[in-house]
PDB file of C-alpha atoms and ligand atoms in Angstrom:
ATOM      1  CA  MET A   1      68.712  -0.527 -73.350  1.00  0.00           C
ATOM      2  CA  GLY A   2      67.072  -2.805 -76.079  1.00  0.00           C
ATOM      3  CA  PHE A   3      66.224  -6.452 -76.143  1.00  0.00           C
ATOM      4  CA  ALA A   4      68.718  -9.144 -76.636  1.00  0.00           C
ATOM      5  CA  LEU A   5      68.531 -12.955 -76.237  1.00  0.00           C
ATOM      6  CA  GLY A   6      70.407 -14.513 -73.598  1.00  0.00           C
ATOM      7  CA  LEU A   7      73.437 -16.762 -74.421  1.00  0.00           C
ATOM      8  CA  ARG A   8      71.580 -20.078 -74.425  1.00  0.00           C
ATOM      9  CA  ALA A   9      69.019 -18.819 -76.737  1.00  0.00           C
ATOM     10  CA  ARG A  10      71.818 -17.602 -78.870  1.00  0.00           C
ATOM     11  CA  ALA A  11      73.801 -20.920 -79.189  1.00  0.00           C
ATOM     12  CA  ALA A  12      70.020 -22.872 -80.130  1.00  0.00           C
ATOM     13  CA  GLU A  13      69.447 -20.805 -83.022  1.00  0.00           C
ATOM     14  CA  TYR A  14      66.745 -18.888 -81.756  1.00  0.00           C
ATOM     15  CA  ARG A  15      66.029 -15.664 -83.204  1.00  0.00           C
ATOM     16  CA  LEU A  16      64.789 -12.252 -81.906  1.00  0.00           C
ATOM     17  CA  VAL A  17      62.357  -9.208 -83.514  1.00  0.00           C
ATOM     18  CA  SER A  18      61.601  -6.085 -81.000  1.00  0.00           C
ATOM     19  CA  PHE A  19      59.215  -3.971 -81.488  1.00  0.00           C
ATOM     20  CA  GLU A  20      59.210   0.276 -79.795  1.00  0.00           C
ATOM     21  CA  SER A  21      55.513  -1.020 -79.597  1.00  0.00           C
ATOM     22  CA  ALA A  22      53.011  -3.741 -81.017  1.00  0.00           C
ATOM     23  CA  GLY A  23      49.308  -4.309 -80.787  1.00  0.00           C
ATOM     24  CA  SER A  24      49.818  -7.813 -79.244  1.00  0.00           C
ATOM     25  CA  THR A  25      52.668 -10.102 -79.626  1.00  0.00           C
ATOM     26  CA  ASN A  26      50.731 -13.112 -80.187  1.00  0.00           C
ATOM     27  CA  ALA A  27      48.797 -11.687 -83.124  1.00  0.00           C
ATOM     28  CA  GLU A  28      51.973 -10.337 -84.506  1.00  0.00           C
ATOM     29  CA  ALA A  29      53.400 -13.898 -83.861  1.00  0.00           C
ATOM     30  CA  LEU A  30      50.459 -16.031 -85.156  1.00  0.00           C
ATOM     31  CA  LYS A  31      50.793 -13.905 -88.752  1.00  0.00           C
ATOM     32  CA  ARG A  32      53.995 -14.480 -88.984  1.00  0.00           C
ATOM     33  CA  MET A  33      53.311 -18.528 -88.467  1.00  0.00           C
ATOM     34  CA  ARG A  34      50.598 -18.259 -91.299  1.00  0.00           C
ATOM     35  CA  MET A  35      52.997 -16.677 -93.630  1.00  0.00           C
ATOM     36  CA  ASP A  36      55.353 -19.686 -92.782  1.00  0.00           C
ATOM     37  CA  GLU A  37      57.534 -19.056 -90.284  1.00  0.00           C
ATOM     38  CA  ARG A  38      58.283 -21.987 -87.862  1.00  0.00           C
ATOM     39  CA  GLY A  39      60.466 -20.136 -85.304  1.00  0.00           C
ATOM     40  CA  PRO A  40      61.794 -20.646 -83.207  1.00  0.00           C
ATOM     41  CA  LEU A  41      61.173 -16.770 -83.129  1.00  0.00           C
ATOM     42  CA  TRP A  42      60.513 -14.862 -79.974  1.00  0.00           C
ATOM     43  CA  LEU A  43      58.897 -11.390 -80.293  1.00  0.00           C
ATOM     44  CA  ALA A  44      59.293  -8.764 -78.090  1.00  0.00           C
ATOM     45  CA  THR A  45      57.974  -5.475 -77.050  1.00  0.00           C
ATOM     46  CA  ALA A  46      57.925  -3.187 -73.733  1.00  0.00           C
ATOM     47  CA  HIS A  47      54.728  -1.647 -74.961  1.00  0.00           C
ATOM     48  CA  GLN A  48      51.869  -3.714 -75.612  1.00  0.00           C
ATOM     49  CA  THR A  49      48.877  -1.798 -76.521  1.00  0.00           C
ATOM     50  CA  ALA A  50      45.986  -4.546 -77.600  1.00  0.00           C
ATOM     51  CA  GLY A  51      46.872  -7.236 -75.810  1.00  0.00           C
ATOM     52  CA  HIS A  52      44.732 -10.442 -74.961  1.00  0.00           C
ATOM     53  CA  GLY A  53      44.797 -13.037 -72.764  1.00  0.00           C
ATOM     54  CA  ARG A  54      43.185 -16.581 -71.697  1.00  0.00           C
ATOM     55  CA  ARG A  55      39.260 -16.348 -72.703  1.00  0.00           C
ATOM     56  CA  GLN A  56      39.197 -13.402 -74.890  1.00  0.00           C
ATOM     57  CA  ARG A  57      40.156 -10.930 -72.042  1.00  0.00           C
ATOM     58  CA  ALA A  58      42.054  -7.832 -72.356  1.00  0.00           C
ATOM     59  CA  TRP A  59      45.562  -8.106 -71.280  1.00  0.00           C
ATOM     60  CA  ILE A  60      46.631  -4.795 -70.337  1.00  0.00           C
ATOM     61  CA  SER A  61      50.252  -3.741 -70.578  1.00  0.00           C
ATOM     62  CA  PRO A  62      51.340  -0.140 -69.603  1.00  0.00           C
ATOM     63  CA  PRO A  63      54.908   0.851 -71.057  1.00  0.00           C
ATOM     64  CA  GLY A  64      57.695  -0.313 -69.320  1.00  0.00           C
ATOM     65  CA  ASN A  65      56.022  -4.146 -68.745  1.00  0.00           C
ATOM     66  CA  LEU A  66      57.123  -6.479 -70.734  1.00  0.00           C
ATOM     67  CA  ALA A  67      55.372  -8.534 -73.599  1.00  0.00           C
ATOM     68  CA  CYS A  68      56.971 -11.168 -75.593  1.00  0.00           C
ATOM     69  CA  SER A  69      56.053 -14.368 -77.386  1.00  0.00           C
ATOM     70  CA  ILE A  70      57.745 -17.451 -78.902  1.00  0.00           C
ATOM     71  CA  ILE A  71      57.053 -19.129 -81.860  1.00  0.00           C
ATOM     72  CA  GLU A  72      57.842 -22.690 -82.067  1.00  0.00           C
ATOM     73  CA  ALA A  73      57.229 -25.901 -84.808  1.00  0.00           C
ATOM     74  CA  LEU A  74      55.939 -28.174 -82.462  1.00  0.00           C
ATOM     75  CA  LYS A  75      56.654 -32.844 -82.823  1.00  0.00           C
ATOM     76  CA  THR A  76      53.466 -33.357 -80.984  1.00  0.00           C
ATOM     77  CA  ASP A  77      49.696 -33.210 -80.751  1.00  0.00           C
ATOM     78  CA  HIS A  78      46.588 -31.042 -79.211  1.00  0.00           C
ATOM     79  CA  ALA A  79      46.917 -33.059 -76.315  1.00  0.00           C
ATOM     80  CA  GLY A  80      50.619 -32.846 -76.054  1.00  0.00           C
ATOM     81  CA  ALA A  81      50.885 -29.356 -77.030  1.00  0.00           C
ATOM     82  CA  ALA A  82      48.750 -28.412 -73.877  1.00  0.00           C
ATOM     83  CA  THR A  83      51.509 -29.508 -71.248  1.00  0.00           C
ATOM     84  CA  LEU A  84      53.007 -27.111 -73.084  1.00  0.00           C
ATOM     85  CA  GLY A  85      52.344 -24.465 -70.668  1.00  0.00           C
ATOM     86  CA  PHE A  86      53.592 -25.938 -67.616  1.00  0.00           C
ATOM     87  CA  ALA A  87      57.023 -25.372 -69.276  1.00  0.00           C
ATOM     88  CA  ALA A  88      56.449 -21.987 -70.251  1.00  0.00           C
ATOM     89  CA  GLY A  89      55.500 -21.246 -66.242  1.00  0.00           C
ATOM     90  CA  LEU A  90      58.371 -22.771 -65.002  1.00  0.00           C
ATOM     91  CA  ALA A  91      60.855 -20.957 -67.744  1.00  0.00           C
ATOM     92  CA  LEU A  92      59.156 -17.370 -66.518  1.00  0.00           C
ATOM     93  CA  GLU A  93      59.972 -18.535 -62.572  1.00  0.00           C
ATOM     94  CA  THR A  94      63.012 -19.393 -63.680  1.00  0.00           C
ATOM     95  CA  ALA A  95      63.666 -16.036 -64.982  1.00  0.00           C
ATOM     96  CA  LEU A  96      61.569 -14.205 -62.219  1.00  0.00           C
ATOM     97  CA  ARG A  97      63.954 -15.365 -59.883  1.00  0.00           C
ATOM     98  CA  GLN A  98      66.597 -14.922 -61.298  1.00  0.00           C
ATOM     99  CA  VAL A  99      66.548 -11.499 -61.712  1.00  0.00           C
ATOM    100  CA  SER A 100      64.749 -10.829 -58.422  1.00  0.00           C
ATOM    101  CA  GLY A 101      68.246 -12.507 -57.170  1.00  0.00           C
ATOM    102  CA  GLY A 102      66.014 -13.558 -54.055  1.00  0.00           C
ATOM    103  CA  ALA A 103      64.375 -10.750 -53.263  1.00  0.00           C
ATOM    104  CA  ALA A 104      60.831 -12.572 -53.764  1.00  0.00           C
ATOM    105  CA  SER A 105      59.662 -15.984 -54.270  1.00  0.00           C
ATOM    106  CA  PHE A 106      57.019 -16.864 -57.004  1.00  0.00           C
ATOM    107  CA  SER A 107      54.447 -19.781 -57.059  1.00  0.00           C
ATOM    108  CA  LEU A 108      52.360 -21.308 -60.487  1.00  0.00           C
ATOM    109  CA  LYS A 109      49.097 -21.235 -60.507  1.00  0.00           C
ATOM    110  CA  TRP A 110      46.764 -23.683 -62.746  1.00  0.00           C
ATOM    111  CA  PRO A 111      47.169 -23.141 -65.591  1.00  0.00           C
ATOM    112  CA  ASN A 112      49.616 -20.877 -66.631  1.00  0.00           C
ATOM    113  CA  ASP A 113      49.764 -17.844 -64.270  1.00  0.00           C
ATOM    114  CA  VAL A 114      52.608 -16.997 -62.083  1.00  0.00           C
ATOM    115  CA  LEU A 115      52.018 -15.213 -58.428  1.00  0.00           C
ATOM    116  CA  ALA A 116      53.911 -12.773 -56.330  1.00  0.00           C
ATOM    117  CA  ASN A 117      52.317 -12.276 -52.556  1.00  0.00           C
ATOM    118  CA  GLY A 118      49.525 -14.432 -53.979  1.00  0.00           C
ATOM    119  CA  ALA A 119      49.055 -11.569 -56.343  1.00  0.00           C
ATOM    120  CA  LYS A 120      49.042 -12.698 -60.281  1.00  0.00           C
ATOM    121  CA  LEU A 121      52.477 -11.201 -61.698  1.00  0.00           C
ATOM    122  CA  GLY A 122      52.816 -13.075 -65.205  1.00  0.00           C
ATOM    123  CA  GLY A 123      50.316 -14.932 -67.565  1.00  0.00           C
ATOM    124  CA  ILE A 124      51.080 -17.082 -70.315  1.00  0.00           C
ATOM    125  CA  LEU A 125      48.317 -17.458 -73.356  1.00  0.00           C
ATOM    126  CA  ILE A 126      49.463 -20.346 -75.703  1.00  0.00           C
ATOM    127  CA  GLU A 127      47.896 -20.488 -79.403  1.00  0.00           C
ATOM    128  CA  ALA A 128      48.657 -23.582 -81.137  1.00  0.00           C
ATOM    129  CA  GLU A 129      47.084 -24.300 -84.894  1.00  0.00           C
ATOM    130  CA  ALA A 130      48.025 -26.784 -87.761  1.00  0.00           C
ATOM    131  CA  THR A 131      50.095 -25.734 -90.088  1.00  0.00           C
ATOM    132  CA  PRO A 132      51.240 -28.064 -93.299  1.00  0.00           C
ATOM    133  CA  ASP A 133      54.193 -29.108 -91.101  1.00  0.00           C
ATOM    134  CA  GLY A 134      52.648 -30.113 -88.034  1.00  0.00           C
ATOM    135  CA  LEU A 135      51.538 -28.543 -85.135  1.00  0.00           C
ATOM    136  CA  ALA A 136      53.412 -25.308 -84.410  1.00  0.00           C
ATOM    137  CA  ALA A 137      52.431 -22.725 -80.905  1.00  0.00           C
ATOM    138  CA  VAL A 138      52.714 -19.445 -79.990  1.00  0.00           C
ATOM    139  CA  VAL A 139      53.226 -18.959 -76.452  1.00  0.00           C
ATOM    140  CA  GLY A 140      52.910 -15.271 -75.064  1.00  0.00           C
ATOM    141  CA  MET A 141      54.016 -14.094 -71.929  1.00  0.00           C
ATOM    142  CA  GLY A 142      53.231 -10.880 -70.332  1.00  0.00           C
ATOM    143  CA  VAL A 143      54.737 -10.170 -67.279  1.00  0.00           C
ATOM    144  CA  ASN A 144      54.089  -6.792 -64.759  1.00  0.00           C
ATOM    145  CA  VAL A 145      57.190  -5.534 -64.315  1.00  0.00           C
ATOM    146  CA  VAL A 146      56.418  -1.406 -63.213  1.00  0.00           C
ATOM    147  CA  ALA A 147      52.441  -1.413 -63.363  1.00  0.00           C
ATOM    148  CA  ALA A 148      50.038  -4.181 -62.375  1.00  0.00           C
ATOM    149  CA  PRO A 149      46.397  -3.605 -63.184  1.00  0.00           C
ATOM    150  CA  GLU A 150      43.643  -2.727 -60.925  1.00  0.00           C
ATOM    151  CA  GLY A 151      40.413  -3.757 -60.155  1.00  0.00           C
ATOM    152  CA  THR A 152      40.867  -7.250 -61.718  1.00  0.00           C
ATOM    153  CA  PRO A 153      38.985 -10.438 -60.758  1.00  0.00           C
ATOM    154  CA  TYR A 154      42.104 -12.079 -58.723  1.00  0.00           C
ATOM    155  CA  PRO A 155      44.554  -9.326 -57.168  1.00  0.00           C
ATOM    156  CA  ALA A 156      47.923  -8.380 -59.799  1.00  0.00           C
ATOM    157  CA  ILE A 157      51.031  -7.262 -58.321  1.00  0.00           C
ATOM    158  CA  SER A 158      54.465  -5.909 -60.439  1.00  0.00           C
ATOM    159  CA  LEU A 159      57.916  -6.530 -59.568  1.00  0.00           C
ATOM    160  CA  GLN A 160      58.133  -2.672 -59.045  1.00  0.00           C
ATOM    161  CA  ALA A 161      55.509  -2.964 -56.631  1.00  0.00           C
ATOM    162  CA  LEU A 162      57.471  -6.226 -54.735  1.00  0.00           C
ATOM    163  CA  GLY A 163      60.630  -3.713 -54.604  1.00  0.00           C
ATOM    164  CA  ILE A 164      62.401  -5.694 -57.691  1.00  0.00           C
ATOM    165  CA  ALA A 165      64.339  -2.822 -59.340  1.00  0.00           C
ATOM    166  CA  THR A 166      64.650  -4.835 -62.776  1.00  0.00           C
ATOM    167  CA  ASP A 167      63.217  -4.157 -66.572  1.00  0.00           C
ATOM    168  CA  ALA A 168      61.957  -5.732 -69.432  1.00  0.00           C
ATOM    169  CA  GLU A 169      64.668  -5.368 -71.305  1.00  0.00           C
ATOM    170  CA  THR A 170      66.826  -7.604 -68.686  1.00  0.00           C
ATOM    171  CA  LEU A 171      63.875  -9.932 -67.861  1.00  0.00           C
ATOM    172  CA  PHE A 172      63.393 -11.001 -71.449  1.00  0.00           C
ATOM    173  CA  THR A 173      67.211 -11.622 -71.886  1.00  0.00           C
ATOM    174  CA  ALA A 174      66.934 -13.950 -68.857  1.00  0.00           C
ATOM    175  CA  LEU A 175      63.145 -16.064 -69.797  1.00  0.00           C
ATOM    176  CA  THR A 176      65.091 -16.841 -73.304  1.00  0.00           C
ATOM    177  CA  ASP A 177      67.418 -18.144 -71.380  1.00  0.00           C
ATOM    178  CA  ALA A 178      65.151 -20.127 -69.135  1.00  0.00           C
ATOM    179  CA  TRP A 179      62.891 -21.265 -72.128  1.00  0.00           C
ATOM    180  CA  ALA A 180      65.889 -22.686 -74.143  1.00  0.00           C
ATOM    181  CA  GLU A 181      66.697 -24.836 -70.650  1.00  0.00           C
ATOM    182  CA  TRP A 182      63.080 -26.029 -70.066  1.00  0.00           C
ATOM    183  CA  PHE A 183      61.384 -26.216 -73.836  1.00  0.00           C
ATOM    184  CA  GLU A 184      64.401 -28.856 -74.052  1.00  0.00           C
ATOM    185  CA  VAL A 185      63.209 -30.560 -70.775  1.00  0.00           C
ATOM    186  CA  TRP A 186      59.809 -30.864 -72.450  1.00  0.00           C
ATOM    187  CA  ASP A 187      60.622 -32.631 -75.432  1.00  0.00           C
ATOM    188  CA  HIS A 188      57.533 -32.185 -77.277  1.00  0.00           C
ATOM    189  CA  GLY A 189      55.692 -33.168 -74.539  1.00  0.00           C
ATOM    190  CA  ARG A 190      57.832 -36.638 -74.114  1.00  0.00           C
ATOM    191  CA  GLY A 191      59.827 -34.962 -70.848  1.00  0.00           C
ATOM    192  CA  PHE A 192      56.142 -33.846 -69.572  1.00  0.00           C
ATOM    193  CA  GLU A 193      56.937 -35.923 -66.116  1.00  0.00           C
ATOM    194  CA  ALA A 194      59.903 -34.394 -65.380  1.00  0.00           C
ATOM    195  CA  ILE A 195      57.753 -30.836 -66.114  1.00  0.00           C
ATOM    196  CA  ARG A 196      55.059 -31.701 -63.790  1.00  0.00           C
ATOM    197  CA  THR A 197      57.444 -32.434 -60.881  1.00  0.00           C
ATOM    198  CA  GLN A 198      59.560 -29.537 -61.060  1.00  0.00           C
ATOM    199  CA  TRP A 199      55.980 -27.648 -61.460  1.00  0.00           C
ATOM    200  CA  LEU A 200      54.288 -29.194 -58.849  1.00  0.00           C
ATOM    201  CA  ILE A 201      56.960 -28.253 -56.478  1.00  0.00           C
ATOM    202  CA  ARG A 202      56.331 -24.634 -57.322  1.00  0.00           C
ATOM    203  CA  ALA A 203      52.420 -25.207 -57.746  1.00  0.00           C
ATOM    204  CA  ALA A 204      50.569 -22.375 -55.783  1.00  0.00           C
ATOM    205  CA  GLY A 205      47.981 -23.952 -52.609  1.00  0.00           C
ATOM    206  CA  LEU A 206      48.523 -27.627 -53.727  1.00  0.00           C
ATOM    207  CA  GLY A 207      46.945 -29.677 -51.085  1.00  0.00           C
ATOM    208  CA  ALA A 208      44.733 -26.561 -49.957  1.00  0.00           C
ATOM    209  CA  PRO A 209      41.242 -25.605 -50.297  1.00  0.00           C
ATOM    210  CA  ILE A 210      40.605 -24.130 -53.679  1.00  0.00           C
ATOM    211  CA  GLN A 211      38.002 -23.262 -55.970  1.00  0.00           C
ATOM    212  CA  VAL A 212      37.958 -23.717 -59.644  1.00  0.00           C
ATOM    213  CA  ARG A 213      34.643 -20.980 -61.628  1.00  0.00           C
ATOM    214  CA  GLN A 214      33.728 -22.172 -65.046  1.00  0.00           C
ATOM    215  CA  GLY A 215      31.281 -20.206 -66.119  1.00  0.00           C
ATOM    216  CA  ASP A 216      28.332 -20.533 -63.801  1.00  0.00           C
ATOM    217  CA  ARG A 217      30.233 -23.794 -62.235  1.00  0.00           C
ATOM    218  CA  VAL A 218      31.521 -23.604 -59.192  1.00  0.00           C
ATOM    219  CA  ILE A 219      33.848 -26.934 -58.118  1.00  0.00           C
ATOM    220  CA  ASP A 220      34.999 -26.776 -54.708  1.00  0.00           C
ATOM    221  CA  GLY A 221      37.299 -29.173 -52.797  1.00  0.00           C
ATOM    222  CA  VAL A 222      40.971 -29.247 -52.768  1.00  0.00           C
ATOM    223  CA  PHE A 223      43.723 -29.318 -54.813  1.00  0.00           C
ATOM    224  CA  GLU A 224      45.447 -32.734 -55.061  1.00  0.00           C
ATOM    225  CA  THR A 225      47.663 -32.310 -57.740  1.00  0.00           C
ATOM    226  CA  ILE A 226      47.960 -32.459 -61.677  1.00  0.00           C
ATOM    227  CA  ASP A 227      47.615 -35.626 -63.797  1.00  0.00           C
ATOM    228  CA  GLU A 228      49.592 -36.966 -66.933  1.00  0.00           C
ATOM    229  CA  ALA A 229      47.770 -34.639 -69.291  1.00  0.00           C
ATOM    230  CA  GLY A 230      48.333 -31.142 -67.609  1.00  0.00           C
ATOM    231  CA  ARG A 231      44.276 -31.760 -66.036  1.00  0.00           C
ATOM    232  CA  LEU A 232      43.938 -30.322 -62.125  1.00  0.00           C
ATOM    233  CA  ILE A 233      42.688 -32.647 -59.923  1.00  0.00           C
ATOM    234  CA  VAL A 234      39.947 -31.704 -57.446  1.00  0.00           C
ATOM    235  CA  SER A 235      39.163 -33.894 -54.353  1.00  0.00           C
ATOM    236  CA  ARG A 236      36.126 -33.640 -52.652  1.00  0.00           C
ATOM    237  CA  ASN A 237      34.129 -36.066 -50.214  1.00  0.00           C
ATOM    238  CA  GLY A 238      36.639 -38.595 -51.229  1.00  0.00           C
ATOM    239  CA  GLU A 239      35.530 -37.719 -55.169  1.00  0.00           C
ATOM    240  CA  SER A 240      37.858 -36.746 -57.727  1.00  0.00           C
ATOM    241  CA  THR A 241      36.945 -34.369 -60.141  1.00  0.00           C
ATOM    242  CA  LYS A 242      39.335 -33.873 -63.301  1.00  0.00           C
ATOM    243  CA  VAL A 243      39.429 -30.035 -64.373  1.00  0.00           C
ATOM    244  CA  ALA A 244      40.669 -29.341 -67.941  1.00  0.00           C
ATOM    245  CA  ALA A 245      39.884 -25.874 -68.075  1.00  0.00           C
ATOM    246  CA  GLY A 246      38.865 -22.627 -65.590  1.00  0.00           C
ATOM    247  CA  ASP A 247      39.609 -19.722 -63.401  1.00  0.00           C
ATOM    248  CA  VAL A 248      41.189 -20.933 -59.844  1.00  0.00           C
ATOM    249  CA  TYR A 249      40.676 -19.216 -56.529  1.00  0.00           C
ATOM    250  CA  PHE A 250      42.636 -19.933 -53.302  1.00  0.00           C
ATOM    251  CA  GLY A 251      42.704 -18.408 -49.875  1.00  0.00           C
ATOM    252  CA  ALA A 252      40.950 -14.794 -49.541  1.00  0.00           C
ATOM    253  CA  ALA A 253      40.575 -14.669 -53.370  1.00  0.00           C
ATOM    254  CA  MET A 254      37.861 -17.254 -53.171  1.00  0.00           C
ATOM    255  CA  SER A 255      35.273 -15.637 -51.725  1.00  0.00           C
ATOM    256  CA  ALA A 256      35.768 -12.208 -53.757  1.00  0.00           C
ATOM    257  CA  GLY A 257      33.920 -11.157 -56.588  1.00  0.00           C
ATOM    258  CA  ALA A 258      33.090 -13.768 -59.427  1.00  0.00           C
ATOM    259  CA  ALA A 259      34.926 -13.713 -62.496  1.00  0.00           C
TER     260      ALA A 259
HETATM  261  C1  LIG B 301      46.479 -14.752 -69.019  1.00  0.00           C
HETATM  262  O1  LIG B 301      46.931 -14.678 -68.080  1.00  0.00           O
HETATM  263  O2  LIG B 301      45.441 -14.739 -69.313  1.00  0.00           O
HETATM  264  C2  LIG B 301      47.617 -14.510 -70.412  1.00  0.00           C
HETATM  265  C3  LIG B 301      47.823 -13.263 -70.561  1.00  0.00           C
HETATM  266  C4  LIG B 301      48.693 -13.078 -71.290  1.00  0.00           C
HETATM  267  C5  LIG B 301      49.265 -12.236 -72.129  1.00  0.00           C
HETATM  268  C6  LIG B 301      50.383 -12.135 -73.175  1.00  0.00           C
HETATM  269  S1  LIG B 301      51.430 -10.452 -73.544  1.00  0.00           S
HETATM  270  C7  LIG B 301      52.117 -11.059 -74.940  1.00  0.00           C
HETATM  271  C8  LIG B 301      51.445 -11.810 -75.568  1.00  0.00           C
HETATM  272  N1  LIG B 301      50.564 -10.361 -76.434  1.00  0.00           N
HETATM  273  C9  LIG B 301      49.499 -11.151 -75.964  1.00  0.00           C
HETATM  274  O3  LIG B 301      48.307 -10.336 -76.440  1.00  0.00           O
HETATM  275  N2  LIG B 301      48.851 -11.833 -75.012  1.00  0.00           N
HETATM  276  C10 LIG B 301      50.264 -12.139 -74.397  1.00  0.00           C
END
């Protein structure tokens, strides 16, 4: 079976290009964006050989895992674009819930990860650039469908290990429809309050102890909420810290090896 858009995505005139194998769908999407592609265009593969994640980390994606990116023209500024990842998280969670048929539950880890059983199942990387027509973004999403990397700072898991029998193509089709839905709710940042509410309902670790690592700096406290700009609010001894970037750990992972 090949990659295909869902009905809602097709009705909203999304387009798709799929690859037997690709270095990085984000890199390929950025290349096209710089050659005036403004989307909405999906790029998808089940065999990515040189994927990257946030903070220039490698993203390992063996054959059978889903790697895809969407190019979207944005009618917002960089601050607005910074909230798009929460809509992407909701789209991924919606698609995963649909293909798993309730066999597992998923949560969203700030800023842009999807967890299952407390381990990382998927990640999101947003790369936004100014173009002559305004900002445009590449939203890359990777899901461990058949295999998860070992020895990562945060434990990882795959859909296969969860006992969910699906494939990258089926998940992708569900994701394209879920993306069309949540991108519309996000509404170029104007709908972030609704996105924020839904994201918090699915948030991992809300109200519990949390640790944020920013290089050598470690912030310990309680995960209070995310604010109107999507920053993580950590409280400790009655004081709140607003966190714009960092690696988040909960529970047992807090005392595990540093990232
Ligand atoms: C992260 O968790 O650090 C983000 C991972 C994002 C991986 C996806 S896979 C598809 C797209 N292409 C890439 O090179 N990266 C993103």
